[in-house]
Amino acid sequence: MKGSRPMRLIAAPLLGLALWLAALLPLHAFEIEEVAGGFDHPWSLAFLPEGGFLVTERAGNLRRVSASGAVSPPLAGVPPVFAQGQGGLFEIALAPDFADSGTLFLSYAYGDADANGTALMRARLEGDRLDGAETIFRASPKSGAHHFGGRMAFLDDGTLLLTLGDGFAYRENAQTLGDHLGTIVRLAPDGTAPPDNPFADTPGARPEIWSFGHRNVQAVLVDPASGRVWINEHGPRGGDELDIVRPGGNHGWPLVSDGVDYAGARISPWGLERSAELGLVMPVHVWTPSIAPAGMTLYDGAAFPEWRGSLFVAALAGRAVHRLTLDDVRVTGEERLFTELGARIRDVRTGPDGFLYLLTDDSDGRLLRVRPAR
Amino acid sequence: MRIFVAFLAATLLTALAGTVAQTQFVLAALMAVGAPVGLADRLSMTGADLLGFTPLYAGLIAAGFLVAFTVAGLLRRRVAVPRGLLFAVAGAVCIGVMLYLMREVFFGIPLIAGTRTTAGVLAQIACGALGGAVFAGLSAPRR
């Protein structure tokens, strides 16, 4: 460079700094816009192939949202749900062949305060109503109104994973196979247990069980590239987890946890470090204090190239979306996004347009779109 | 002053005994599903609960005993019941009501896992009775 030596000593680093800042600035330049609002505790989101969305409200409604954000009245044909506490209408999942068949699945809480649990309904979307609705699976009942799980994902072979919970007061039942409490079940599209389920031939075990030792699983997704199944679940006070699940795995609740009971008492004599010794699956990542993870997506869109391969985890109590960078099965970094909303985030999904979509958990909940800044 | 010391002793005793009891019930439930709990595990978890749970429990019990023993003291003049029995019943009822209210206020969630069974609740109530009896004994007027 021309100029005196002192000038060169200053100019070069300044130029380097300017270039570095220029590269850094567009990194997270996004804007958040509202697609639609006025939802009563929206829980789950599905993208319609022709554009637009389906949104569930926990109180028991399924609504259509047009691409421009017009919200329909509740669709007819949705089952009555047990909408108390954490119970209600949960996840909407479109069958892999939805574009041809119109088949969709809804998870929800059935029953009453004395005997309730998580159920799965299959139906066909016909315009503004559901036809041919039938309940194809009911998890074993419990009392109370907490810890239902309720998220769904499809495996490559067309079977469906449905996450459940331990019903809070029955946490030891997460370790037993004679009921569905504290498990993830794998079902055929008709709700029956596939014969190759890990406990299909175990005497006394429910054949639907795919993995167990869970507390309240609030997300499940399948990585299409690797086939890996990722979940997150709520710990008690502390101990929220991100896990990779394999058939037959025991995820340890309540034998080990990084959390303690809400009143401060221990869950068990052991911490997560004893997992291997006790034959339990270690989590990939733990959040203590709790963030209350909810919906989750593995981003593979084109709109945010720097976010490809990251896991986005909605957080309720944490009022954010956590972006986790991954190196195979290790979490290499974590950042909290969208905290400016100050909202409990119930769901985060990757849209077909490569944008991120969020649902806020509120009596006046919103469907939000995250897009690159224009 | 004597009453204050008696109150403190009763609260601490009930909180400590109650903690130890609730931990054993939690361990029993874990062992029922096959958890390999040994003596060292039992001791370490009981110790951890004494540190992590007793302070909160003692605070709740103190608030409850304040009401219960005051009421019992007022009833003392009207009811011909031995002092020890009266305060033991007060302590027992106090804990029973406290556990019931906690479950009602927290949406049916049993916050104290060791009280999910009837036996677990009865154990806590017994600790409350013990605290009441201790209070009666230590606060008795000297002749």
Coordinates of C-alpha atoms in Angstrom, one line a residue, chain A residues 50-347:
Chain A
E50 CA -51.6 -25.5 -2.1
G51 CA -50.4 -22.8 0.3
G52 CA -51.9 -21.7 3.6
F53 CA -51.8 -23.4 7.0
L54 CA -53.7 -25.5 9.5
V55 CA -53.4 -24.4 13.1
T56 CA -54.6 -26.3 16.2
E57 CA -55.8 -24.4 19.3
R58 CA -55.3 -26.3 22.6
A59 CA -58.9 -25.6 23.7
G60 CA -60.1 -27.9 20.8
N61 CA -60.3 -26.0 17.5
L62 CA -58.6 -26.6 14.2
R63 CA -58.5 -23.6 11.9
R64 CA -57.4 -23.0 8.3
V65 CA -55.3 -20.0 7.6
S66 CA -55.0 -18.7 4.1
A67 CA -51.6 -17.7 2.6
S68 CA -52.6 -14.1 3.2
G69 CA -53.5 -14.7 6.8
A70 CA -57.3 -15.0 6.8
V71 CA -58.3 -17.3 9.7
S72 CA -61.3 -19.6 9.2
P73 CA -63.9 -20.5 11.8
P74 CA -63.2 -23.8 13.6
L75 CA -63.3 -26.8 11.2
A76 CA -66.1 -29.2 11.9
G77 CA -65.4 -32.9 12.7
V78 CA -62.7 -32.3 15.3
P79 CA -63.1 -34.6 18.4
P80 CA -64.2 -33.3 21.8
V81 CA -61.1 -32.9 23.9
F82 CA -60.2 -32.9 27.6
A83 CA -59.1 -29.3 27.8
Q84 CA -58.0 -28.8 31.3
G85 CA -54.5 -28.1 32.7
Q86 CA -52.1 -29.0 29.9
G87 CA -54.7 -31.1 28.1
G88 CA -56.6 -30.3 24.9
L89 CA -56.0 -30.5 21.2
F90 CA -52.3 -30.9 20.4
E91 CA -50.6 -31.7 17.1
I92 CA -51.8 -31.7 13.5
A93 CA -49.7 -33.8 11.2
L94 CA -50.4 -34.3 7.5
A95 CA -49.9 -37.9 6.2
P96 CA -47.0 -38.2 3.8
D97 CA -49.5 -38.8 1.0
F98 CA -51.8 -35.9 2.0
A99 CA -51.6 -34.2 -1.4
D100 CA -53.5 -37.2 -2.8
S101 CA -55.4 -38.7 0.1
G102 CA -56.2 -35.6 2.3
T103 CA -55.4 -37.8 5.3
L104 CA -54.3 -36.1 8.4
F105 CA -53.7 -37.0 12.1
L106 CA -54.6 -35.1 15.2
S107 CA -53.3 -35.9 18.7
Y108 CA -55.4 -34.8 21.7
A109 CA -56.3 -35.5 25.3
Y110 CA -59.3 -37.7 25.8
G111 CA -61.3 -38.5 28.9
D112 CA -62.0 -36.6 32.1
A113 CA -60.2 -35.5 35.2
D114 CA -60.2 -39.0 36.7
A115 CA -59.2 -41.0 33.6
N116 CA -57.5 -39.3 30.7
G117 CA -54.6 -39.7 28.3
T118 CA -53.3 -38.9 24.9
A119 CA -55.2 -40.1 21.8
L120 CA -54.6 -40.2 18.1
M121 CA -57.3 -39.5 15.5
R122 CA -57.1 -40.0 11.8
A123 CA -59.4 -38.1 9.4
R124 CA -59.7 -36.6 5.9
L125 CA -59.7 -32.9 5.2
E126 CA -62.6 -32.1 2.9
G127 CA -62.8 -28.3 2.4
D128 CA -63.8 -26.8 5.7
R129 CA -64.5 -30.0 7.6
L130 CA -62.9 -33.3 8.7
D131 CA -64.6 -36.5 7.3
G132 CA -64.2 -40.1 8.3
A133 CA -62.7 -39.2 11.7
E134 CA -61.8 -42.1 13.9
T135 CA -59.7 -42.4 17.0
I136 CA -57.1 -45.1 16.2
F137 CA -55.1 -45.1 19.4
R138 CA -55.6 -44.2 23.0
A139 CA -52.7 -44.2 25.5
S140 CA -53.4 -45.9 28.8
P141 CA -55.4 -43.6 31.1
K142 CA -54.2 -41.7 34.2
S143 CA -55.7 -39.0 36.5
G144 CA -54.6 -35.4 36.6
A145 CA -54.2 -33.0 33.7
H146 CA -50.5 -32.9 33.0
H147 CA -47.8 -34.4 30.9
F148 CA -49.5 -35.6 27.7
G149 CA -46.6 -35.4 25.2
G150 CA -48.5 -35.1 22.0
R151 CA -46.0 -34.5 19.2
M152 CA -45.8 -36.6 16.0
A153 CA -43.3 -37.5 13.3
F154 CA -43.3 -40.0 10.4
L155 CA -40.5 -42.5 9.8
D156 CA -39.4 -43.4 6.3
D157 CA -41.4 -46.7 6.4
G158 CA -44.7 -44.8 6.9
T159 CA -45.1 -45.6 10.5
L160 CA -45.8 -42.7 13.0
L161 CA -44.1 -41.8 16.2
L162 CA -46.3 -40.3 18.9
T163 CA -44.8 -38.8 22.0
L164 CA -46.4 -39.3 25.4
G165 CA -45.8 -38.2 29.0
D166 CA -45.7 -39.7 32.5
G167 CA -48.8 -38.0 33.8
F168 CA -46.7 -36.2 36.4
A169 CA -47.8 -38.1 39.5
Y170 CA -46.9 -41.5 37.9
R171 CA -43.3 -40.9 37.1
E172 CA -42.1 -44.4 38.0
N173 CA -44.4 -45.8 35.4
A174 CA -42.1 -44.3 32.8
Q175 CA -39.9 -47.3 33.6
T176 CA -42.6 -49.9 33.3
L177 CA -43.7 -51.3 30.0
G178 CA -47.2 -52.4 31.1
D179 CA -48.7 -49.0 30.4
H180 CA -48.0 -46.2 28.0
L181 CA -47.0 -43.6 30.6
G182 CA -43.6 -42.0 29.9
T183 CA -43.1 -43.6 26.5
I184 CA -42.9 -42.8 22.8
V185 CA -45.1 -45.1 20.7
R186 CA -44.7 -46.2 17.1
L187 CA -47.9 -46.9 15.2
A188 CA -48.9 -48.1 11.8
P189 CA -51.2 -45.6 10.0
D190 CA -54.2 -47.5 11.2
G191 CA -53.1 -47.1 14.8
T192 CA -52.0 -50.7 15.4
A193 CA -48.6 -51.7 16.7
P194 CA -46.2 -52.8 13.9
P195 CA -44.9 -56.3 14.5
D196 CA -41.3 -55.1 14.4
N197 CA -41.7 -52.8 17.4
P198 CA -39.0 -53.5 20.0
F199 CA -41.3 -54.9 22.7
A200 CA -43.9 -56.5 20.4
D201 CA -43.0 -59.9 21.8
T202 CA -42.3 -58.9 25.4
P203 CA -44.8 -60.5 27.7
G204 CA -46.8 -57.9 29.6
A205 CA -45.5 -55.0 27.6
R206 CA -47.7 -52.7 25.5
P207 CA -46.7 -53.5 21.9
E208 CA -46.9 -49.9 20.8
I209 CA -44.0 -48.8 23.0
W210 CA -40.9 -47.7 21.0
S211 CA -38.9 -46.1 23.8
F212 CA -39.5 -45.3 27.4
G213 CA -38.2 -43.5 30.5
H214 CA -39.5 -40.2 29.3
R215 CA -41.1 -37.4 31.4
N216 CA -43.0 -35.2 28.9
V217 CA -41.8 -35.3 25.3
Q218 CA -42.6 -32.0 23.6
A219 CA -41.0 -32.4 20.2
V220 CA -40.0 -35.2 17.8
L221 CA -38.5 -34.9 14.4
V222 CA -36.8 -37.3 11.9
D223 CA -33.7 -36.1 10.1
P224 CA -34.3 -37.2 6.5
A225 CA -30.6 -37.4 5.7
S226 CA -29.5 -39.6 8.6
G227 CA -32.8 -41.1 9.7
R228 CA -32.0 -40.0 13.3
V229 CA -34.9 -39.3 15.6
W230 CA -34.5 -36.2 17.7
I231 CA -36.7 -35.3 20.7
N232 CA -36.8 -32.8 23.4
E233 CA -38.5 -33.2 26.8
H234 CA -39.3 -31.3 29.9
G235 CA -37.3 -32.0 33.1
P236 CA -38.8 -31.1 36.5
R237 CA -36.9 -28.1 37.9
G238 CA -34.0 -28.1 35.6
G239 CA -33.1 -31.1 33.5
D240 CA -34.8 -30.3 30.1
E241 CA -33.2 -32.5 27.5
L242 CA -32.4 -32.9 23.8
D243 CA -32.1 -36.6 23.0
I244 CA -31.6 -38.9 20.1
V245 CA -33.9 -41.9 20.3
R246 CA -33.5 -45.4 19.1
P247 CA -35.9 -48.3 19.3
G248 CA -36.1 -49.8 22.8
G249 CA -34.1 -47.1 24.5
N250 CA -34.6 -46.3 28.2
H251 CA -34.2 -42.6 28.6
G252 CA -33.8 -42.8 32.3
W253 CA -36.7 -40.8 33.9
P254 CA -37.0 -40.9 36.9
L255 CA -33.9 -43.0 37.6
V256 CA -31.6 -40.1 36.5
S257 CA -32.3 -36.5 35.9
D258 CA -30.4 -33.3 35.9
G259 CA -33.3 -31.6 37.6
V260 CA -34.9 -31.7 41.1
D261 CA -38.5 -31.7 42.1
Y262 CA -40.3 -28.3 42.1
A263 CA -40.1 -28.2 45.9
G264 CA -36.3 -28.9 45.9
A265 CA -36.4 -32.6 46.7
R266 CA -34.3 -35.0 44.7
I267 CA -35.8 -37.2 42.0
S268 CA -33.4 -40.1 42.6
P269 CA -30.1 -40.8 44.2
W270 CA -28.3 -40.4 40.9
G271 CA -27.4 -37.8 38.3
L272 CA -27.0 -38.1 34.6
E273 CA -23.4 -39.2 35.0
R274 CA -24.6 -42.6 36.1
S275 CA -26.6 -43.2 32.9
A276 CA -24.2 -45.5 31.2
E277 CA -23.7 -47.6 34.3
L278 CA -27.5 -48.0 34.7
G279 CA -28.0 -48.8 31.0
L280 CA -29.8 -45.5 30.2
V281 CA -29.5 -43.2 27.2
M282 CA -27.6 -40.0 27.9
P283 CA -29.1 -36.8 26.6
V284 CA -27.3 -34.9 23.8
H285 CA -27.9 -31.5 25.5
V286 CA -29.4 -30.4 28.8
W287 CA -31.0 -27.2 29.9
T288 CA -30.7 -26.3 33.6
P289 CA -32.3 -24.0 34.5
S290 CA -35.3 -25.2 32.4
I291 CA -36.4 -23.5 29.3
A292 CA -39.5 -25.6 28.7
P293 CA -38.7 -26.7 25.2
A294 CA -41.6 -27.2 22.8
G295 CA -41.8 -27.6 19.0
M296 CA -38.5 -28.1 17.1
T297 CA -37.3 -28.1 13.5
L298 CA -34.1 -29.0 11.7
Y299 CA -33.6 -26.2 9.3
D300 CA -32.8 -27.1 5.7
G301 CA -34.2 -24.2 3.8
A302 CA -32.6 -21.9 1.3
A303 CA -33.6 -18.6 2.8
F304 CA -31.0 -18.6 5.6
P305 CA -28.0 -20.5 4.3
E306 CA -26.1 -19.9 7.5
W307 CA -28.8 -21.7 9.5
R308 CA -28.8 -24.9 7.5
G309 CA -28.2 -27.9 9.6
S310 CA -29.1 -26.1 12.9
L311 CA -31.8 -27.3 15.3
F312 CA -34.3 -24.7 16.3
V313 CA -36.0 -25.3 19.6
A314 CA -39.1 -23.3 20.7
A315 CA -39.0 -22.4 24.4
L316 CA -42.1 -21.7 26.5
A317 CA -40.7 -20.5 29.9
G318 CA -37.6 -19.5 28.1
R319 CA -39.5 -17.1 25.8
A320 CA -37.2 -17.6 22.9
V321 CA -36.1 -20.0 20.2
H322 CA -32.8 -21.7 20.8
R323 CA -30.7 -22.3 17.7
L324 CA -28.3 -25.2 18.2
T325 CA -25.5 -25.8 15.8
L326 CA -24.6 -29.5 15.4
D327 CA -21.6 -31.5 14.5
D328 CA -23.1 -34.9 13.8
V329 CA -24.6 -35.7 17.2
R330 CA -22.9 -33.1 19.3
V331 CA -24.2 -29.6 20.0
T332 CA -21.4 -27.2 19.2
G333 CA -23.1 -23.9 19.9
E334 CA -26.3 -22.3 21.1
E335 CA -27.9 -18.9 20.7
R336 CA -31.2 -17.5 21.8
L337 CA -33.2 -15.9 19.1
F338 CA -36.4 -13.9 18.8
T339 CA -36.3 -12.8 22.5
E340 CA -37.5 -9.4 21.3
L341 CA -41.0 -11.0 21.1
G342 CA -41.0 -11.6 24.8
A343 CA -43.4 -14.4 24.1
R344 CA -43.7 -18.1 25.1
I345 CA -43.0 -19.9 21.8
R346 CA -45.0 -23.1 21.4
D347 CA -43.9 -24.2 17.9

